[in-house]
Amino acid sequence: MSQPKSRSFLEASVPALVKKLRTEEKIQLLGAPDWWNTHAIERLEIPAVRMSDGPNGVRGSSHFQSTPAQCLPCATSLAATFDPELIHQVGAFLAAETKIKSSVILLAPTCNIQRNPLGGRAFESFSEDPHLSGTIAAAYVNGLQENGVAATIKHFVANDQEHERTAADSVLSERALREIYLYPFMLAQRDAKPWAFMTSYGRIDNVHCSENPRLLQDILRKEWGFDGLVMSDWYGTYSVAEALNAGLDLEMPGPSRWRTPLLVNHSLTAQKTSFKTLNTRVSTLLSFVQKVAKINPDVVYGDGVERSRDSPEARNFCRKLAAEGIVLLKNEGEVLPLRKEKARKVAIIGPNVKGRVISGGGSAALKPTYVVTPYQGLIDNAPEGIELKYSVGCYAHRYLPTLENNLTTKEGQAGWLCTFYQHDESGEPVKEPLASFVLQDTRIRLNDFLPKDLTPTWTIKVEGNLTFEKTAEYELGLAVAGRAKLWVDGELAIDNWTKQTKGEFFYGQGTVEEKATLRFGANKSRAVSLEYTNTFPPATGADDEKADSQPALMRGVRLGGAEKIDPDQAIDDAVKLATQCDAVVVVVGLTPEWESEGFDRPTLHLPGLQDKLIAKVAEANSNTIVCVQAGSAVAMPWISAVSGLVQTWYSGNEVGNALADVLYGNVNPSGRLTVTLPSRYEDIPAYPNLFSEDGRIHYREDLFVGYKYFDAKGVKPLFPFGFGLSYTRFTLSGPSLTKTSAKPFGLDVTVTVRNVGLRVGSEVVQVYVGLPDVGVTTPKRQLRAFAKAKDLAPGESKTIKLTLDKYAVSFWDTPNHCWRASAGEYALYVGPSSDNLPLQCSFILEESFEWTGL
Ligand code: BGC
């Protein structure tokens, strides 16, 4: 990317620039040259600006050769802190991470609703509750933008699941749209004014969000006063004129599919769109670029290099943050924190103990600067007198773990060597290599990078030496979007080329993982060589393959491997260890391959034999503590048999330290559930409307998302929304209510929290409001304010003030197209979780009112 030398653009008049731009240049500006940059126009000294994913870290602009980054906890974990102040610091932290990646725009936060725990991106969304989601999102956006980096709040709106995501029409009532799905975006717009919005892939009112004038013009720009940039999700633009007319400023990614001179000029000639519209879009784009460039001239006009940052301060921040999001759900007999008086010998068991599970999968995943696994964290931080013993118990990976840490190049460098070859006219790779790169990853993703001058079809050869520490049989696996083969010591080991089975790999565009078993001697390396081409095999198995082969859209290949274990023996070994120990910590859960953008989870159950493992271990040792790594709910058929339960979510690369801090009691847990954990699959409020049918998702639960459904139906969840235990105890007293002068409505709710236990701890106070009879159905109560009383010493009390405003008493009045608050008596419920609200009273709203806007 070459930037203009002069910085004249920073002070240029945008209207004057729009006048000077040629139509072709305008068209160029409204698309992108590649996956992560806007266009520069050298003639007018307009620079390009760079963006990056988002949301739990800043990946940088290459999937192929990623610059390592700090991986933060996932969104559910962030929201579980119930601490907007801390999330503001997260925004500031991410702003610094963004700038060292030479970017000025973060593609975050994800502000969709966890309507259904099986949604592939549940982990990426803060909560099932719109007030919590919007409050946390606003804090995140403010932290970013106050430090000069544009937030791109996404996905606007109702991208709440992955199934058929580019087609699905979210069929929902106007009230559900307003009161649940738009609500967090609305709060973020009121309290933080994101500089950019990203549209979602799907449809509302049967119109794709990226070409939906009601969403982008009427609601976002006119009603909410948004004046920033609207960009599409990646390949989420589906038209030329419709999208331009509806208010989509930027098509992403590039090269543009729709905003080409041919197509846009054709639309202009046919008067499907106008020059006026084109100018409006360009002027919004330029104002946005100017804003971020003015704040960050040294980044925008800098060297473009992406850097990593790893400092003790950054590590401490991420460790603290990760621990703050952990939720203690069960602690019978005070099995936690682990103390040598009660547990001298502790077994650590489970597939995720040594797994590097730090985030969910898809665009949120990144290459971390380092990972402290639970194993590492528990060993490194073990208090004196506690001895730890490990057994894997079972595997739970969907694809075999990646092998970058086991590979070296011929020259002894860490990683393996990837060489690109062009194809000749017959489609065969030419002999001379085009370019070579050392990769420290065995997931090779080529969607956002290809070397210059490559032919449309091409081949890579990736070579290295593979070594394992232990003599054993190992399973190797190859999944691919395109075609690939693997040789070990010159012999073909896996053929995922000639015959392929379609699978979920790479956003559903790849194959299943093909496997082979091979023996490796301890520390004896074997040469591996992988060949990949970006063409798919012919659909029909025709003799002439090349004639039918089309270049793959998502290009990539993944090599994995692990020691082969006997599943029964592994469980037996773990059970034996459990019987020999005083307590057991089982670390289980999902992985980025089970919970990911691109597909939804088919079931609440933990994958593999994890349920069986937990049940057997708990039978063998009554002091069993289960730690679940997942972005949302999982089934817990063993719940009554275990003494301790910790929901850790995905904690980022400090996961092991954070877990150790909570389990050993260095941190007193204060995270709270941001989602209801259902007892049964059938209790999921959205059930049975979990997936898209013929391109439509029916939101039949309407307003009754999450705890609102459980309240309305009288269904008992496994664990309620807002719930979480502490190693100390609190009492709440109050509330006292004071009307404020805020117009048209304002009420201060004052509550006193007292720590009546023996340890320092923090309590979350939650305020729910129940509307009077307003003539339409409303949830029994809805979270409308919360606050955290932090670090109370034993015996200490703190009085906290929570404020309710007009949002707290309003519902969407569909026929009159406005928000309405009706005079009457409102119920107020205060407590530490949605099903434990001991402080109850009411207040009167004397006069009805209605409002629009924010
Ligand atoms: C995701 C977005 C992401 C974009 C760029 C899309 O697949 O839906 O959230 O920002 O890719 O990676």
Short mmCIF file of N, CA, C and O in Angstrom, two decimals, residues 158 407 514 760 841:
data_model
loop_
_atom_site.label_atom_id
_atom_site.label_comp_id
_atom_site.label_asym_id
_atom_site.label_seq_id
_atom_site.Cartn_x
_atom_site.Cartn_y
_atom_site.Cartn_z
N ALA A 158 -29.50 -8.34 13.79
CA ALA A 158 -30.10 -9.67 13.87
C ALA A 158 -29.31 -10.76 13.14
O ALA A 158 -29.88 -11.66 12.56
N LEU A 407 7.18 -28.35 14.26
CA LEU A 407 7.78 -28.30 12.93
C LEU A 407 9.02 -27.41 12.87
O LEU A 407 9.06 -26.35 13.51
N GLU A 514 -9.33 -35.67 6.55
CA GLU A 514 -8.92 -37.04 6.22
C GLU A 514 -7.72 -37.39 7.09
O GLU A 514 -6.83 -36.56 7.28
N VAL A 760 -12.29 -10.46 50.94
CA VAL A 760 -12.59 -9.30 50.10
C VAL A 760 -13.35 -9.80 48.87
O VAL A 760 -13.00 -10.86 48.31
N CYS A 841 -40.08 -3.22 45.37
CA CYS A 841 -40.96 -2.10 45.70
C CYS A 841 -41.58 -1.60 44.39
O CYS A 841 -41.48 -2.28 43.37
#
